[in-house]
Amino acid sequence: MTVETHEFQAEARQLLDLVVHSIYSNKDIFLRELLSNSSDALDKLHLEGLVHPESGADLSDLHIRLEADPKQRTLKVIDNGIGMTREEVRNLIGTIARSGTAEFLNKLREGQDQGASAEMIGQFGVGFYSVFMVADRVVLETRRPGQASGTRWESSGEGTYTLQDVEGPAQGTVITLYLKPADSEDGLADYTSEWVLRDLVKRYSDFLSYPIRMQVSKGDSTEDATLNSMKALWARPTDEVKPEEYHEFYRHIAHDWMDPLETISMKGEGTFEFQALLFIPSKAPLDLFMPDARRGVQLYVKKVFIMDRCEELLPEYLRFMRGVVDAQDLSLNVSREILQQDRQIRAIRKGLTRKITATLKEMKEGRPETYRTFWNEFGRVLKEGLFREPDQQETLLDLCMFPSTDSSEPTDLADYVSRMKPEQEAIYYLIGENRLILENSPHLEAFRQKGYEVLLLQDTVDAIWVEQVADFQGKPFHSASQSSLELGSEEEKKEAESRLEEQRKELASLLAWLGTRLSEQIKNVQLSSRLTTSPACLVSDADDPSPTMEKLLKAMGQELPPVKRILEINPTHPVIQRLHALYSEKGDDAFLGQVAEMLHAQALLAEGGELPDISRFSHNLVDLMDRALG
Ligand code: ADP
């Protein structure tokens, strides 16, 4: 039959190149990847056979077989699972469909992003490509049950592969590796050796639930042996399972190449029985915030695999969790639609959520270092729960950590509250893009003077939850950049107010003039007692969205009328005083107009904002420099 030659998709080729030539010192893992794929293929067939007995799939002896030939230097990995159609071979093996791949590859190649480590490559479904670390040529033959002919795929991993229809391969998939010579310096073991294979299966794939068989020597003859124990890990008592076994299992289900940060094993008893084995990854996947991200855990029913990425089992703010849930009483036939309304699923979800948050709490209190890692990777996601699941607010607020003006390490809210000044009424926060901008913001001046701590919020979700969460332990959250903010005791506030009252009278003409002059940019002008060293700052009216929120709403496609803010000026600042003197003397003119505009621009820049008209700003700046230089 005709042989077609195809090129790997460009991204697939790059990934292949990386896998083969540069990254992995541990070549052995190719076997884990192949066995993992075979096990998935058997799972899929098993389920299809149970749900559609008419499909003609043969479920009688689902297994994986290894055949090694030391003379020919070949290794075959054979399964009688679901196989692939010709189209699937092309799509699954020749291309990489995951979003963000190109971007990730660039980062990895240029070595700019510390986060984009070689280990993360596993996320892109490159498992199969790892065969080219150990083989110069690979042949894959596969047939779906029920189809008359199968497909043969062959490649040496260098840009192209061939495809051809073939008659008669058995149901499932046979992968033949033409092995490179064993070379211990290069990390290549002899993958035709019985002992090497036994050892690798034990190490990486012992828990797979189908037998992995091989002909082994026994005295002078040979016999068939099963190399793995096939024990479902989640069903075994935790004290019998070694951490490495859990880790291997995690890698199998999460397609991760790193160890998990935390393993959580639980048994749900009562009305609905279930067992769960969950993992917190040690690193956030690149697509955590992408809409089509892989998320959810695997669902089993009485040890039969039902589906991958069952989203209904966990709330969205726990979407980073990986693992397995085995429910006792669900039907094998469950569909996604049923899952969404199922009482049992809801009960399981509640139980899992409770267990996960309790584990996090325990980690936060007992292992702060580990918790810090967790929070850095997944805190942004967890905070989504603050507004997505109001009944979890209290639990989640306890878990939150925030950077603050008082320390370089993030603080939790309980500690913040314990440091509050006696007369301090609220928990203060400031939202902005990064710590540097926030720390230099004029909004903090009054807080510094009073010695009040301010949370420095820098994640996009912060702008959302602060509007939804009323308080923590009875203390309300207040933005440090909101108008009419007065700090201090009642007495101090009164004092400040009467001082302002006087200054307001004195500067009335300046306030009125600035208000008109800048009416296109701002809502109005107020005097402020919050500023010490800056001449002015911008604040939001209590009912208006904050600038971050405004940006967010716009990014989500909402039409918003422009939100004008309030310019607060510092009556004691020399610039304001001189401006007032000049204005009183000469009245409005072009030069003072420029100063007014610069005052507004400077306030915007100081909080890290963007100037609406940069050319006008730079024009003003040059004029003013010219004037200052005489
Ligand atoms: P991943 O397993 O991470 O998705 P792979 O590159 O290892 O990535 O495999 C790509 C896809 O090819 C798998 O998701 C699966 O759909 C298919 N596949 C691989 N091996 C087999 C197999 N032995 N039987 C059936 N399908 C397979």
mmCIF file with all atom_site columns, C-alpha atoms and ligand atoms in Angstrom, residues 33-34 37-38 40-41 44 79 82-84 92-93 122 124-129 140 142 173 175 255 294, ligand 1:
data_model
loop_
_atom_site.group_PDB
_atom_site.id
_atom_site.type_symbol
_atom_site.label_atom_id
_atom_site.label_alt_id
_atom_site.label_comp_id
_atom_site.label_asym_id
_atom_site.label_entity_id
_atom_site.label_seq_id
_atom_site.pdbx_PDB_ins_code
_atom_site.Cartn_x
_atom_site.Cartn_y
_atom_site.Cartn_z
_atom_site.occupancy
_atom_site.B_iso_or_equiv
_atom_site.pdbx_formal_charge
_atom_site.auth_seq_id
_atom_site.auth_comp_id
_atom_site.auth_asym_id
_atom_site.auth_atom_id
_atom_site.pdbx_PDB_model_num
ATOM   1  C CA  . GLU A 1 33  ? 5.667   7.401  28.898 1.00 0.00 ? 33  GLU A CA  1
ATOM   2  C CA  . LEU A 1 34  ? 4.885   4.484  26.624 1.00 0.00 ? 34  LEU A CA  1
ATOM   3  C CA  . ASN A 1 37  ? -0.031  5.806  27.035 1.00 0.00 ? 37  ASN A CA  1
ATOM   4  C CA  . SER A 1 38  ? -0.830  2.104  26.771 1.00 0.00 ? 38  SER A CA  1
ATOM   5  C CA  . ASP A 1 40  ? -4.670  5.110  29.054 1.00 0.00 ? 40  ASP A CA  1
ATOM   6  C CA  . ALA A 1 41  ? -5.553  3.305  25.825 1.00 0.00 ? 41  ALA A CA  1
ATOM   7  C CA  . LYS A 1 44  ? -10.500 3.967  27.202 1.00 0.00 ? 44  LYS A CA  1
ATOM   8  C CA  . ASP A 1 79  ? -1.145  -3.117 24.086 1.00 0.00 ? 79  ASP A CA  1
ATOM   9  C CA  . ILE A 1 82  ? -8.279  1.424  21.939 1.00 0.00 ? 82  ILE A CA  1
ATOM   10 C CA  . GLY A 1 83  ? -5.723  2.047  19.201 1.00 0.00 ? 83  GLY A CA  1
ATOM   11 C CA  . MET A 1 84  ? -5.877  4.997  16.857 1.00 0.00 ? 84  MET A CA  1
ATOM   12 C CA  . LEU A 1 92  ? -2.034  13.035 18.088 1.00 0.00 ? 92  LEU A CA  1
ATOM   13 C CA  . ILE A 1 93  ? 1.481   12.113 17.167 1.00 0.00 ? 93  ILE A CA  1
ATOM   14 C CA  . GLY A 1 122 ? 5.801   17.249 29.915 1.00 0.00 ? 122 GLY A CA  1
ATOM   15 C CA  . PHE A 1 124 ? 2.698   19.511 26.141 1.00 0.00 ? 124 PHE A CA  1
ATOM   16 C CA  . GLY A 1 125 ? 1.971   15.881 25.634 1.00 0.00 ? 125 GLY A CA  1
ATOM   17 C CA  . VAL A 1 126 ? 5.423   15.090 24.362 1.00 0.00 ? 126 VAL A CA  1
ATOM   18 C CA  . GLY A 1 127 ? 5.534   11.797 26.172 1.00 0.00 ? 127 GLY A CA  1
ATOM   19 C CA  . PHE A 1 128 ? 5.679   9.787  23.011 1.00 0.00 ? 128 PHE A CA  1
ATOM   20 C CA  . TYR A 1 129 ? 8.529   11.830 21.542 1.00 0.00 ? 129 TYR A CA  1
ATOM   21 C CA  . LEU A 1 140 ? 3.972   2.383  15.417 1.00 0.00 ? 140 LEU A CA  1
ATOM   22 C CA  . THR A 1 142 ? -2.239  0.504  15.433 1.00 0.00 ? 142 THR A CA  1
ATOM   23 C CA  . THR A 1 173 ? -1.025  -0.585 19.324 1.00 0.00 ? 173 THR A CA  1
ATOM   24 C CA  . ILE A 1 175 ? 5.380   0.352  19.109 1.00 0.00 ? 175 ILE A CA  1
ATOM   25 C CA  . HIS A 1 255 ? 1.827   14.363 32.920 1.00 0.00 ? 255 HIS A CA  1
ATOM   26 C CA  . ARG A 1 294 ? -6.456  21.016 31.327 1.00 0.00 ? 294 ARG A CA  1
HETATM 27 P P1  . ADP B 2 .   ? 0.110   12.565 26.093 1.00 0.00 ? 1   ADP B P1  1
HETATM 28 O O1  . ADP B 2 .   ? 0.074   11.132 26.480 1.00 0.00 ? 1   ADP B O1  1
HETATM 29 O O2  . ADP B 2 .   ? 0.768   13.434 27.083 1.00 0.00 ? 1   ADP B O2  1
HETATM 30 O O3  . ADP B 2 .   ? -1.190  13.096 25.603 1.00 0.00 ? 1   ADP B O3  1
HETATM 31 P P2  . ADP B 2 .   ? 1.758   11.556 23.950 1.00 0.00 ? 1   ADP B P2  1
HETATM 32 O O4  . ADP B 2 .   ? 2.647   12.241 22.969 1.00 0.00 ? 1   ADP B O4  1
HETATM 33 O O5  . ADP B 2 .   ? 2.430   10.571 24.811 1.00 0.00 ? 1   ADP B O5  1
HETATM 34 O O6  . ADP B 2 .   ? 1.099   12.683 24.814 1.00 0.00 ? 1   ADP B O6  1
HETATM 35 O O7  . ADP B 2 .   ? 0.569   10.895 23.190 1.00 0.00 ? 1   ADP B O7  1
HETATM 36 C C1  . ADP B 2 .   ? -0.270  11.642 22.376 1.00 0.00 ? 1   ADP B C1  1
HETATM 37 C C2  . ADP B 2 .   ? -1.597  10.962 22.204 1.00 0.00 ? 1   ADP B C2  1
HETATM 38 O O8  . ADP B 2 .   ? -1.483  9.841  21.334 1.00 0.00 ? 1   ADP B O8  1
HETATM 39 C C3  . ADP B 2 .   ? -2.204  10.365 23.469 1.00 0.00 ? 1   ADP B C3  1
HETATM 40 O O9  . ADP B 2 .   ? -2.911  11.359 24.208 1.00 0.00 ? 1   ADP B O9  1
HETATM 41 C C4  . ADP B 2 .   ? -3.142  9.301  22.912 1.00 0.00 ? 1   ADP B C4  1
HETATM 42 O O10 . ADP B 2 .   ? -4.375  9.867  22.504 1.00 0.00 ? 1   ADP B O10 1
HETATM 43 C C5  . ADP B 2 .   ? -2.403  8.836  21.683 1.00 0.00 ? 1   ADP B C5  1
HETATM 44 N N1  . ADP B 2 .   ? -1.681  7.606  21.998 1.00 0.00 ? 1   ADP B N1  1
HETATM 45 C C6  . ADP B 2 .   ? -0.391  7.474  22.345 1.00 0.00 ? 1   ADP B C6  1
HETATM 46 N N2  . ADP B 2 .   ? -0.059  6.201  22.582 1.00 0.00 ? 1   ADP B N2  1
HETATM 47 C C7  . ADP B 2 .   ? -1.186  5.467  22.376 1.00 0.00 ? 1   ADP B C7  1
HETATM 48 C C8  . ADP B 2 .   ? -1.520  4.067  22.465 1.00 0.00 ? 1   ADP B C8  1
HETATM 49 N N3  . ADP B 2 .   ? -0.624  3.157  22.838 1.00 0.00 ? 1   ADP B N3  1
HETATM 50 N N4  . ADP B 2 .   ? -2.785  3.704  22.154 1.00 0.00 ? 1   ADP B N4  1
HETATM 51 C C9  . ADP B 2 .   ? -3.711  4.632  21.798 1.00 0.00 ? 1   ADP B C9  1
HETATM 52 N N5  . ADP B 2 .   ? -3.461  5.948  21.717 1.00 0.00 ? 1   ADP B N5  1
HETATM 53 C C10 . ADP B 2 .   ? -2.221  6.381  21.996 1.00 0.00 ? 1   ADP B C10 1
#
